[in-house]
Structure formats: structure tokens, C-alpha cells
Tab-separated table of C-alpha atoms and ligand atoms in Angstrom:
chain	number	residue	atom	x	y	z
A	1152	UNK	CA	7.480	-1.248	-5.457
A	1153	UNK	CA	7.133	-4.741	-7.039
A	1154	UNK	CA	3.746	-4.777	-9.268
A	1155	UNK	CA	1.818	-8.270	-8.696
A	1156	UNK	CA	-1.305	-7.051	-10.966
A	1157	UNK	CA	-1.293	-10.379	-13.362
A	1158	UNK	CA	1.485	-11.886	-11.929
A	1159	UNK	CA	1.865	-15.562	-11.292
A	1160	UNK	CA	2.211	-16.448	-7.800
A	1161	UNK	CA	2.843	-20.266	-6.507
A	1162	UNK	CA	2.121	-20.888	-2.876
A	1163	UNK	CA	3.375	-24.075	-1.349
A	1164	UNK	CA	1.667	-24.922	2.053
A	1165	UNK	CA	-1.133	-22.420	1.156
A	1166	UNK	CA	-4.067	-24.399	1.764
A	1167	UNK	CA	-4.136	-23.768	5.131
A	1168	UNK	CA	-2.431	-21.519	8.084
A	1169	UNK	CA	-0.178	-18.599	7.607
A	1170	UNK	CA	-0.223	-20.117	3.805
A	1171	UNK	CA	-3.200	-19.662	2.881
A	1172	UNK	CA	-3.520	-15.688	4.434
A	1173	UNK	CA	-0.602	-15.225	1.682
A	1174	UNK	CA	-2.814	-16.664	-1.031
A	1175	UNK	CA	-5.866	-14.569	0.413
A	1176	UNK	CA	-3.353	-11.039	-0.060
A	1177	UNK	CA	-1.743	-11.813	-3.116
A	1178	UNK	CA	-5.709	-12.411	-4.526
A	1179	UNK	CA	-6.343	-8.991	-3.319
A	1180	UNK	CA	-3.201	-7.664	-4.936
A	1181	UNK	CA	-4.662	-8.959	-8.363
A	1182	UNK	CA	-1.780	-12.016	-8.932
A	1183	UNK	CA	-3.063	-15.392	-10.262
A	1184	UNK	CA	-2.346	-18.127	-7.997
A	1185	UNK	CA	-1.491	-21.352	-7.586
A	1186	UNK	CA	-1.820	-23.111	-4.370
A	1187	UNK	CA	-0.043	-26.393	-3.990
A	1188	UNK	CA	0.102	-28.012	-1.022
A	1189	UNK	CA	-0.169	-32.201	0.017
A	1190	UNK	CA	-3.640	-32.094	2.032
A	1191	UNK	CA	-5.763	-32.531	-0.894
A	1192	UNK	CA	-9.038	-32.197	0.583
A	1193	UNK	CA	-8.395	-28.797	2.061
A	1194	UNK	CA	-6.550	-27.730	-0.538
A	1195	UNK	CA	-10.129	-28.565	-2.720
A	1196	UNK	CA	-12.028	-26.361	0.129
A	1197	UNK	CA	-10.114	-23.680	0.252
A	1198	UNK	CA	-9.342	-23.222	-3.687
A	1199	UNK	CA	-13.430	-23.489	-3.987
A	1200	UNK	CA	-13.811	-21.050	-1.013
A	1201	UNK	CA	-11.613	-18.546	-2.787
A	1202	UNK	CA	-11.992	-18.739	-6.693
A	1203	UNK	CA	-15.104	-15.908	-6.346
A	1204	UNK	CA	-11.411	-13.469	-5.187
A	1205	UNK	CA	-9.295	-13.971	-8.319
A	1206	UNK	CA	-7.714	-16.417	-10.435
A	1207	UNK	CA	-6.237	-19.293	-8.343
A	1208	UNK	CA	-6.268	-22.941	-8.666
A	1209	UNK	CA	-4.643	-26.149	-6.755
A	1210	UNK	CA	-2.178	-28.019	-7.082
A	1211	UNK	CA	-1.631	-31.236	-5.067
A	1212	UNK	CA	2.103	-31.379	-4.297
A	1213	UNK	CA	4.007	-33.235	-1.688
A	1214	UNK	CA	7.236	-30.851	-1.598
A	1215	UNK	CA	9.300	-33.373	0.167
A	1216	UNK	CA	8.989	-35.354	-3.010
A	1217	UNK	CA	11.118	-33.843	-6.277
A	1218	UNK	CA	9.105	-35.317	-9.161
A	1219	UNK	CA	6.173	-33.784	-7.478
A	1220	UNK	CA	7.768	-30.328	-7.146
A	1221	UNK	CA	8.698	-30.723	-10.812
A	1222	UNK	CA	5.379	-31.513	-11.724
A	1223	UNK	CA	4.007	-28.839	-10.454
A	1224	UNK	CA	6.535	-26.717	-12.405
A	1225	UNK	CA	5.666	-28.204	-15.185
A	1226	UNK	CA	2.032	-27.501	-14.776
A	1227	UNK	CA	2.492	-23.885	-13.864
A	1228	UNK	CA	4.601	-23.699	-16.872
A	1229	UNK	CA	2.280	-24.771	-18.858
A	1230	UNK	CA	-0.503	-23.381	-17.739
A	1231	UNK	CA	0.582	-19.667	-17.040
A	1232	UNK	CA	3.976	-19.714	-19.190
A	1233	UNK	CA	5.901	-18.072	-16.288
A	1234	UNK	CA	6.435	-17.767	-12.636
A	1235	UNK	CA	6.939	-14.852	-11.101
A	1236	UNK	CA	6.637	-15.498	-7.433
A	1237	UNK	CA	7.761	-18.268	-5.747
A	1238	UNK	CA	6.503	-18.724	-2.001
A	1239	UNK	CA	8.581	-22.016	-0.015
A	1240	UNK	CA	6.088	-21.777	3.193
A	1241	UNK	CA	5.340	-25.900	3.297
A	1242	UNK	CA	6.391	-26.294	6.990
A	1243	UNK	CA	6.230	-29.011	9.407
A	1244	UNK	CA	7.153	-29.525	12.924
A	1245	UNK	CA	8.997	-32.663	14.099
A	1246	UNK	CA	7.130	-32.461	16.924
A	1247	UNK	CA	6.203	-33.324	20.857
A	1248	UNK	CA	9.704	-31.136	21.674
A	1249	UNK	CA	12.087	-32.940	24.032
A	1250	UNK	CA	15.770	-33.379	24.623
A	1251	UNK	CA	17.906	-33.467	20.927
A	1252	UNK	CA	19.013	-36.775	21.617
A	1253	UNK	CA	15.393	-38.537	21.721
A	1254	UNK	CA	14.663	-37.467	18.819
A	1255	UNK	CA	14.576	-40.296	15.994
A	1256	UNK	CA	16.234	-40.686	12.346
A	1257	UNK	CA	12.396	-40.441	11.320
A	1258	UNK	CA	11.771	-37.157	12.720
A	1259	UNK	CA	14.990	-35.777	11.102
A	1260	UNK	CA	13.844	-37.045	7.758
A	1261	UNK	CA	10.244	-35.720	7.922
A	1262	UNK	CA	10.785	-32.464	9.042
A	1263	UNK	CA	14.316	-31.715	6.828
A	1264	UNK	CA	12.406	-33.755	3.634
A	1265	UNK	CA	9.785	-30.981	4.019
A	1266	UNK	CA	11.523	-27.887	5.543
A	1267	UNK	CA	14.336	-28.119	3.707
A	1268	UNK	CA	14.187	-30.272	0.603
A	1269	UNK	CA	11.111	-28.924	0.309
A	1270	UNK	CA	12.537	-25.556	-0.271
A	1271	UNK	CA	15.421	-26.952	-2.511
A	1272	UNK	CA	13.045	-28.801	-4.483
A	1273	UNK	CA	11.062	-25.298	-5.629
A	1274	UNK	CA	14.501	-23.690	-5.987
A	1275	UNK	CA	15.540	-26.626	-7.986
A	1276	UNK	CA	12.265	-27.154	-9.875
A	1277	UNK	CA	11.254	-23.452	-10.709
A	1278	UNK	CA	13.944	-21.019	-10.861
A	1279	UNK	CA	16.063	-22.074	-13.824
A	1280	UNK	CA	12.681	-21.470	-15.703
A	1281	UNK	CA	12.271	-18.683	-13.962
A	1282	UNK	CA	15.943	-17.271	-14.791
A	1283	UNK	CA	15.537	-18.158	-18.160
A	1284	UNK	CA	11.886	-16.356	-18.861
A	1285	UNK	CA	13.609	-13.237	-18.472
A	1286	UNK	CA	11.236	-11.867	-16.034
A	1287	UNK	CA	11.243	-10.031	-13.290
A	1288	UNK	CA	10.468	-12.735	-10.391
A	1289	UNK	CA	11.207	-12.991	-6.231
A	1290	UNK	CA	12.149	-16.041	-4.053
A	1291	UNK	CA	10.303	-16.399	-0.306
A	1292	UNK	CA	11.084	-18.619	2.053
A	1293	UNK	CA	8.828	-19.014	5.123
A	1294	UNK	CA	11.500	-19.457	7.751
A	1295	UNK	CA	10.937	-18.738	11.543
A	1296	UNK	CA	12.508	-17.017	14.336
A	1297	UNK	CA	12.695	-20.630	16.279
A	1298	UNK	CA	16.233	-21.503	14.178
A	1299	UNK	CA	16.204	-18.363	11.418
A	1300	UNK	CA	17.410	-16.190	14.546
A	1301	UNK	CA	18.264	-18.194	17.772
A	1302	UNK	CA	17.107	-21.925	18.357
A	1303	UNK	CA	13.864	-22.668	21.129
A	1304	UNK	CA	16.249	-25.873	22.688
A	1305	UNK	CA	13.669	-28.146	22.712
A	1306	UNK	CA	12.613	-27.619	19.047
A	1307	UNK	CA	16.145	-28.735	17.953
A	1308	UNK	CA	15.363	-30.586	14.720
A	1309	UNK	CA	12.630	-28.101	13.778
A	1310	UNK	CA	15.012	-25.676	14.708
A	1311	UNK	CA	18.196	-26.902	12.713
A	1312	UNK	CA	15.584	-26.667	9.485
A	1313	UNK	CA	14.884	-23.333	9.669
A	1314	UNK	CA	18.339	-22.117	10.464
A	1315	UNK	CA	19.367	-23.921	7.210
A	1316	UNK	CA	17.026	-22.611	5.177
A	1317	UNK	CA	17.217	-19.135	6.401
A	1318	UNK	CA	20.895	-19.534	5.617
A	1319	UNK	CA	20.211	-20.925	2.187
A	1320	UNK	CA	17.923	-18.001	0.985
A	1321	UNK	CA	21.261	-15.879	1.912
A	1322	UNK	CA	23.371	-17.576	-0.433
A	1323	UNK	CA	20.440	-17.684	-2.987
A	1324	UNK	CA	19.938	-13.921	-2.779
A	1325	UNK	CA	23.777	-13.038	-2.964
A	1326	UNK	CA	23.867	-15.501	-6.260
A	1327	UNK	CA	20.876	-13.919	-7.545
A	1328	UNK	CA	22.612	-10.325	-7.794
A	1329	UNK	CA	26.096	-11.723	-7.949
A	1330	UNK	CA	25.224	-13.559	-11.516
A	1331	UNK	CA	23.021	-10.359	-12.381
A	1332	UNK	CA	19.438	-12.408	-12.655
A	1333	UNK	CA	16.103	-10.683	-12.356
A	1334	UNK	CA	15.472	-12.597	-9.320
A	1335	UNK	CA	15.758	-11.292	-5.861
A	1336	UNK	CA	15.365	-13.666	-2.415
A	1337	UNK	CA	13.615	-12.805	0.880
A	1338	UNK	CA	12.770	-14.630	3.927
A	1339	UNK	CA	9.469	-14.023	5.987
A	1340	UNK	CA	9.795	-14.745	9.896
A	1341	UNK	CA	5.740	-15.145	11.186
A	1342	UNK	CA	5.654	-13.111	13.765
A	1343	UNK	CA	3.461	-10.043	15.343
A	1344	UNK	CA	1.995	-12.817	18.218
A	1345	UNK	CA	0.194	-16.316	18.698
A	1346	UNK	CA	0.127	-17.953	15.805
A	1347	UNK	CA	-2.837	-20.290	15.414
A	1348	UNK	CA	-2.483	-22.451	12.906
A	1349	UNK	CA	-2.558	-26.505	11.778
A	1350	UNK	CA	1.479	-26.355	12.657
A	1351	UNK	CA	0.637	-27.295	15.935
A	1352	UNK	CA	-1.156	-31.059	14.219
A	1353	UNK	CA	1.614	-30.862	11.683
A	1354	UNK	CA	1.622	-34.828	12.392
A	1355	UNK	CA	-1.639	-35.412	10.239
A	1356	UNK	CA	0.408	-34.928	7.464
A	1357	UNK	CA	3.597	-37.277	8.687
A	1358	UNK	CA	3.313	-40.180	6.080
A	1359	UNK	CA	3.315	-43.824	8.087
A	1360	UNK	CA	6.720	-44.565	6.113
A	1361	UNK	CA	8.461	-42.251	8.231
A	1362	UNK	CA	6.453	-42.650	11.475
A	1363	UNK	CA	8.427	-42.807	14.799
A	1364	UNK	CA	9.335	-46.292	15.803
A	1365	UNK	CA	9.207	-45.393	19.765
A	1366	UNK	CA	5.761	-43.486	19.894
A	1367	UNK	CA	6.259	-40.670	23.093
A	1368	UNK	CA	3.369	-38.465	23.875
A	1369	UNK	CA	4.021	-34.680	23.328
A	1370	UNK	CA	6.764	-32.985	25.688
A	1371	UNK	CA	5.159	-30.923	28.965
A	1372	UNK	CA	4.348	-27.160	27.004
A	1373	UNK	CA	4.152	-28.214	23.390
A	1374	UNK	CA	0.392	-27.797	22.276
A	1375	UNK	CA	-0.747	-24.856	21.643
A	1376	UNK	CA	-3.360	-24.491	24.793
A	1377	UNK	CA	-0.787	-25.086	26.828
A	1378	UNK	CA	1.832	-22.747	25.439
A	1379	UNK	CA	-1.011	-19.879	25.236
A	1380	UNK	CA	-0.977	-21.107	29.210
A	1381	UNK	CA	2.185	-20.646	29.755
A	1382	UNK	CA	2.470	-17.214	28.308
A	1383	UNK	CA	-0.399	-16.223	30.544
A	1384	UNK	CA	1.222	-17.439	33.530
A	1385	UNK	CA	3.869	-15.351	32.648
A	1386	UNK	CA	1.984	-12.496	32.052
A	1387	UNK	CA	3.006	-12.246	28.623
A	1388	UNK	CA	0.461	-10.886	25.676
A	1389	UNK	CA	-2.073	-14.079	24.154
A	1390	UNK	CA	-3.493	-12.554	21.636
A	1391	UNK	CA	-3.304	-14.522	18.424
A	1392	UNK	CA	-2.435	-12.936	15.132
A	1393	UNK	CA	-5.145	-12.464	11.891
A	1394	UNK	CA	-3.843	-15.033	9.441
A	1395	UNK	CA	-5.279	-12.406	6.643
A	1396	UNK	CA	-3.367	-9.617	8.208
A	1397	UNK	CA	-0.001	-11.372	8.581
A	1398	UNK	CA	-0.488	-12.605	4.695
A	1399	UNK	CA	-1.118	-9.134	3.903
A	1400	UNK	CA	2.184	-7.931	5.957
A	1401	UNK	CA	4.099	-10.455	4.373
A	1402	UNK	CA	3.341	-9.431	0.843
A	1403	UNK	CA	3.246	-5.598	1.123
A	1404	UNK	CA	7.514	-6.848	2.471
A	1405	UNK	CA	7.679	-8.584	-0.751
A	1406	UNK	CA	6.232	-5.669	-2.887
A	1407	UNK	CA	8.508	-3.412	-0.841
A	1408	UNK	CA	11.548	-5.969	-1.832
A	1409	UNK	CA	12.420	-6.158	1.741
A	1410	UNK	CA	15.033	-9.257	2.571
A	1411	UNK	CA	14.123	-9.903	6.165
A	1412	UNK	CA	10.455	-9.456	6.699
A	1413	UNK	CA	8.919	-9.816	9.935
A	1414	UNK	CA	7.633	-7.856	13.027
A	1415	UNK	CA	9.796	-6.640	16.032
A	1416	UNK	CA	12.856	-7.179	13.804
A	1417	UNK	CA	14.517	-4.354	16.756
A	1418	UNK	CA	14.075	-6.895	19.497
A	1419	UNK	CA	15.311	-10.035	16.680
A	1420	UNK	CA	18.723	-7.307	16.233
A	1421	UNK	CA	19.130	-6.853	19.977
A	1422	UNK	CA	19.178	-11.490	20.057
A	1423	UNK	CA	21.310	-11.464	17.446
A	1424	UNK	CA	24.120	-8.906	18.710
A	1425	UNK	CA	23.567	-10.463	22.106
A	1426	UNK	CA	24.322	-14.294	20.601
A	1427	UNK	CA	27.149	-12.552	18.287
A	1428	UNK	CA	28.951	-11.086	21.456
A	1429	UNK	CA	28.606	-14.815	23.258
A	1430	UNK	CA	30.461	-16.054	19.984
A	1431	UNK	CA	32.881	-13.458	19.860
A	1432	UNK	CA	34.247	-14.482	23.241
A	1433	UNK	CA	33.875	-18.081	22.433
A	1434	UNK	CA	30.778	-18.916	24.613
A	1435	UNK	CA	27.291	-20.357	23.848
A	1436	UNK	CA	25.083	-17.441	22.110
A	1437	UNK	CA	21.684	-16.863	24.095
A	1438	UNK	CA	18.435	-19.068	23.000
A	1439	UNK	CA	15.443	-18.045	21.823
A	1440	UNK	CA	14.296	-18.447	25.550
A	1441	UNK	CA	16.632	-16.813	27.185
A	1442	UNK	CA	15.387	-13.671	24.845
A	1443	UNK	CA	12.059	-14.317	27.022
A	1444	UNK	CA	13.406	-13.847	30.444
B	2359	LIG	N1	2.602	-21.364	13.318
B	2359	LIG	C1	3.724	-20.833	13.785
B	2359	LIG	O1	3.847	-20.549	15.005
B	2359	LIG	C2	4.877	-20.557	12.855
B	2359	LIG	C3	5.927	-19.720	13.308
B	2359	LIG	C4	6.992	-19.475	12.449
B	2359	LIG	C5	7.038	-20.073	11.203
B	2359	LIG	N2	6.000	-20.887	10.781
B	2359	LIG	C6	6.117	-21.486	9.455
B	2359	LIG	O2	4.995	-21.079	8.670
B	2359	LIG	C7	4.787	-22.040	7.625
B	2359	LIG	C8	3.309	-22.378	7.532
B	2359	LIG	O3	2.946	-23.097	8.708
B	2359	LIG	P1	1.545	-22.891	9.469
B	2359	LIG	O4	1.875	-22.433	10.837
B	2359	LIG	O5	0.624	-22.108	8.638
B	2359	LIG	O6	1.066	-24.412	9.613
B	2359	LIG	P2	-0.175	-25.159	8.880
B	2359	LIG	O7	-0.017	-26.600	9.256
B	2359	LIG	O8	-1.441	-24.478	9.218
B	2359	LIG	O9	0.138	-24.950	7.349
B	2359	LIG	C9	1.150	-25.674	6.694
B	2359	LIG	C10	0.627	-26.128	5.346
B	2359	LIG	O10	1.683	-26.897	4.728
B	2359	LIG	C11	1.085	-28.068	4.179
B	2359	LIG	N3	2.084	-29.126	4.071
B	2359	LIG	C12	2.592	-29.912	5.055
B	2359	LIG	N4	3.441	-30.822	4.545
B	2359	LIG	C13	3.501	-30.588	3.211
B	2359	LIG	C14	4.200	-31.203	2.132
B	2359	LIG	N5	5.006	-32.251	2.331
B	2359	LIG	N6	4.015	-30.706	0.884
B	2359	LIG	C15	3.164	-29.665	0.662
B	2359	LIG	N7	2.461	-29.064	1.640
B	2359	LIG	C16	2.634	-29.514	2.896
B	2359	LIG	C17	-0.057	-28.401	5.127
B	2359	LIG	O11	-1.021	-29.263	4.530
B	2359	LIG	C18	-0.607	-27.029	5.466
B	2359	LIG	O12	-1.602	-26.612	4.563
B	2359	LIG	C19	5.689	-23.228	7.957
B	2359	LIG	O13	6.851	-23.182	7.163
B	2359	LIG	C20	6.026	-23.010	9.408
B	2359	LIG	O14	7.234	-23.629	9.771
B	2359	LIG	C21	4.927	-21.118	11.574
């Protein structure tokens, strides 16, 4: 069981959302850290709201951007002389959902600058440091089950992110032991029900640079009051999950050095043999919808 008494814990994404639930655990577990995350107001409110909990401070940090991922290395660094836990959770959706092929250059580049540079850059940024302090130290990527385990169609780009960066954490985890490092990966899947969170406005953080040039309002189904909708048309369960509960899930995976952590992984398994037998025999693996029914 991984000790975070003391530790030094950076957070990306955890000013708000599932993010910040991780900060509000890893306070309770008795780790220092260090939110960083691009909304700079919130990240000021919810830093203030929380410093009477523990030892944590903020960071602005736009992880899309590699100097500011660096910087923030830099200031951790210096500031704490280590990093022992390294949370990728900065997430955006593209947004609106639709068919692949209207979605523009500009939505690729937002949502893969921050889901998957973004991830790259702290990889990049903090774990050569980390590697050579010596210490002990862990690796999370926030991925999600829309991409990590079988794509939702209409999510494609959002999708295609988090199936690369599920697949990247792999290959970082297999390096990590193969080249005998202190380091050990894991990816967290949010999970256990609704999930209500800012992901659903992710666009108030889309900078005007990479804005779409053909405005289109939001696919049929894509906010959240209508997906809750939807799932109670269907009769499915709307509850939506604790944000401090899932944070608290999430780290007692970490502490448990767990590589996949998530709820109903069972029903994930039973997907993922189902899309594995549709490969097998050549034909197109099940979607994350079909897994619905
Ligand atoms: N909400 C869901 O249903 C769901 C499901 C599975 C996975 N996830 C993943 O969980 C993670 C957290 O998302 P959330 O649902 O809490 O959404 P959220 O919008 O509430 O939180 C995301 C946080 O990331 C920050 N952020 C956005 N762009 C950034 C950037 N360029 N640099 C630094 N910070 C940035 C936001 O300011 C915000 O604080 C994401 O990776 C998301 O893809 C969410």
C-alpha cells in the first residue's frame, strides 16, 4: 500500500470536476498538493476553499501548452524538491457530438492539444525529474471508458483521445518496469454513474484561436439534461456520482497500485472480449452503445 503522508501530489484539471474530488482525497490522505489547472479564477476559489484541509497551492497551467507544463515543473521542483504523484486528468470534450466527418481541424487540435499533449507534456515535463530523484513516484492518467474501452460513435474525436492516451499509459507502465524505475503507471476510468461535472461546458475553456470556423449548435442528446433524459426514458439508473467519493475511489486504486481503476470493470471485460471476438473474425468490435442495449 503506497504511503501519500507528505508526499507531493500535482493535479492537472483539479480545480474543478472529478479533479478537484482527487485533490479533496489526496488532502485527506495527508499529501501536499499542487493544483494546476488553466481556469484561473476557480482555480483561486477552490485553492482558498481548501487550504484550511492541508498543504495545497495553485498553479495556473494551460497543459496544451509545453513551456507552461515545464513551468510548472519547474515550480514544483523548486518549491517541494520532488514529485511523487503525477495526476494527467486536464480533459476536454470536442464537443456538440455529430457524425466524424463534421467535425473540424479545430476541434481535433483542441481536444488532442489538451487530452493528449496535455498528458505528454506532464510525462515529458515531470518524469525525467521524477526518475532521476530516486523516489518512489506513480503516473495517472484520467482516461475514460468513451475511447479507453470501446468508442460512443458520435464522440469520435473525444473518443480517439482517450483511446490514445489509455494506450500510451500502457507503453509508459511497461517502460517503467522494463528499464527498472521507481515509477509505476495507472489509468483511472470515471465511472460508478452520472457524472456531473464542467465537462459538459468544456467549451468555456476553448481558446478563440482554435474556435470552429462553421459554428453548429450541439448534436440532439449531448447536454447533460438531456442525456440524464434519455437514460430515464430508458429506464436506466440517474443518479449522479459524489465527486468526493469518486476522488476518494480513485486514490485508495492508486494507494492499492492498481493499473486499471474504475467501477464495473466485470461489465468493461465482458465489452472488451465481446469487441476482441468481432476482431478476431475480422468484423467491427461492438460500441460503447451497443454495450447499452
Ligand atoms: N464527466 C465525465 O462524464 C467524464 C467521464 C470520463 C472521463 N472524464 C474525464 O475526467 C477528466 C476531468 O473532467 P471533468 O468531467 O471533471 O470536467 P471539468 O470540466 O469539470 O474539469 C476539467 C478541468 O480541467 C481544466 N482544464 C481544461 N482545459 C485545460 C487546460 N488546457 N489546461 C489545464 N486545465 C484545463 C478545467 O478548467 C477544469 O477545471 C477529464 O480528463 C475528462 O475527460 C470525465
Amino acid at each position: 500500500m503506497l504511503e501519500l503522508r507528505g508526499k507531493v501530489a500535482v493535479v492537472t484539471g483539479g480545480a474543478a470536476g472529478i479533479g478537484r474530488g482527487i485533490v479533496e482525497a489526496l488532502l485527506e490522505e495527508g499529501a501536499r498538493v499542487v493544483v494546476a489547472d488553466v481556469e484561473a479564477p476557480v482555480l483561486e476559489r477552490t485553492v482558498r476553499e481548501l487550504e484550511s484541509r492541508g498543504d495545497v497551492t495553485g498553479v495556473v497551467t494551460d497543459v496544451s501548452d509545453y513551456g507552461s507544463v515545464e513551468a510548472l515543473a519547474d515550480t514544483v521542483f523548486e518549491q517541494h524538491g520532488c514529485c511523487h504523484l503525477l495526476w494527467n486528468n486536464a480533459g476536454v470534450t470536442s464537443g456538440g457530438g455529430g457524425n466524424p466527418w463534421d467535425q473540424e481541424p479545430n476541434d481535433w487540435r483542441w481536444c488532442f492539444g489538451v487530452n493528449v499533449f496535455g498528458t505528454a507534456n506532464g510525462v515529458l515535463a515531470f518524469v525525467p525529474r521524477m526518475i532521476s530523484s530516486g523516489e518512489p513516484g506513480v503516473v495517472v492518467t484520467t482516461s475514460s471508458g468513451d475511447g479507453g474501452i470501446a468508442p460512443v460513435p458520435y464522440a469520435s474525436v473525444y473518443a480517439s483521445s482517450k483511446a490514445a492516451i489509455s494506450c500510451f499509459t500502457e507503453s509508459l507502465a511497461h517502460q517503467f518496469a522494463a528499464q527498472k524505475t521507481n515509477l509505476q503507471a495507472c489509468i483511472f476510468y470515471p465511472s460508478g454513474g452520472l457524472l456531473e461535472t464542467g465537462l459538459w461546458e468544456a467549451q468555456r475553456n476553448r481558446p478563440p484561436e482554435l474556435a470552429r470556423t462553421k459554428p453548429r449548435p450541439p448534436a440532439p442528446g449531448t447536454t447533460f439534461a438531456e442525456f440524464k433524459a434519455a437514460l430515464a426514458a430508458a429506464g436506466r439508473p440517474t443518479d449522479s456520482v459524489d465527486l468526493t467519493e469518486l476522488g476518494r475511489f480513485a486514490v485508495k486504486g492508486v494507494k492499492e497500485g492498481r493499473f486499471v481503476i474504475g467501477h464495473n470493470l466485470d461489465s468493461a471485460g465482458r465489452l472488451l472480449h465481446a469487441r476482441a471476438d468481432a476482431i478476431s473474425k475480422g468484423e467491427l468490435p461492438p460500441s460503447a452503445l451497443d454495450a447499452l442495449g
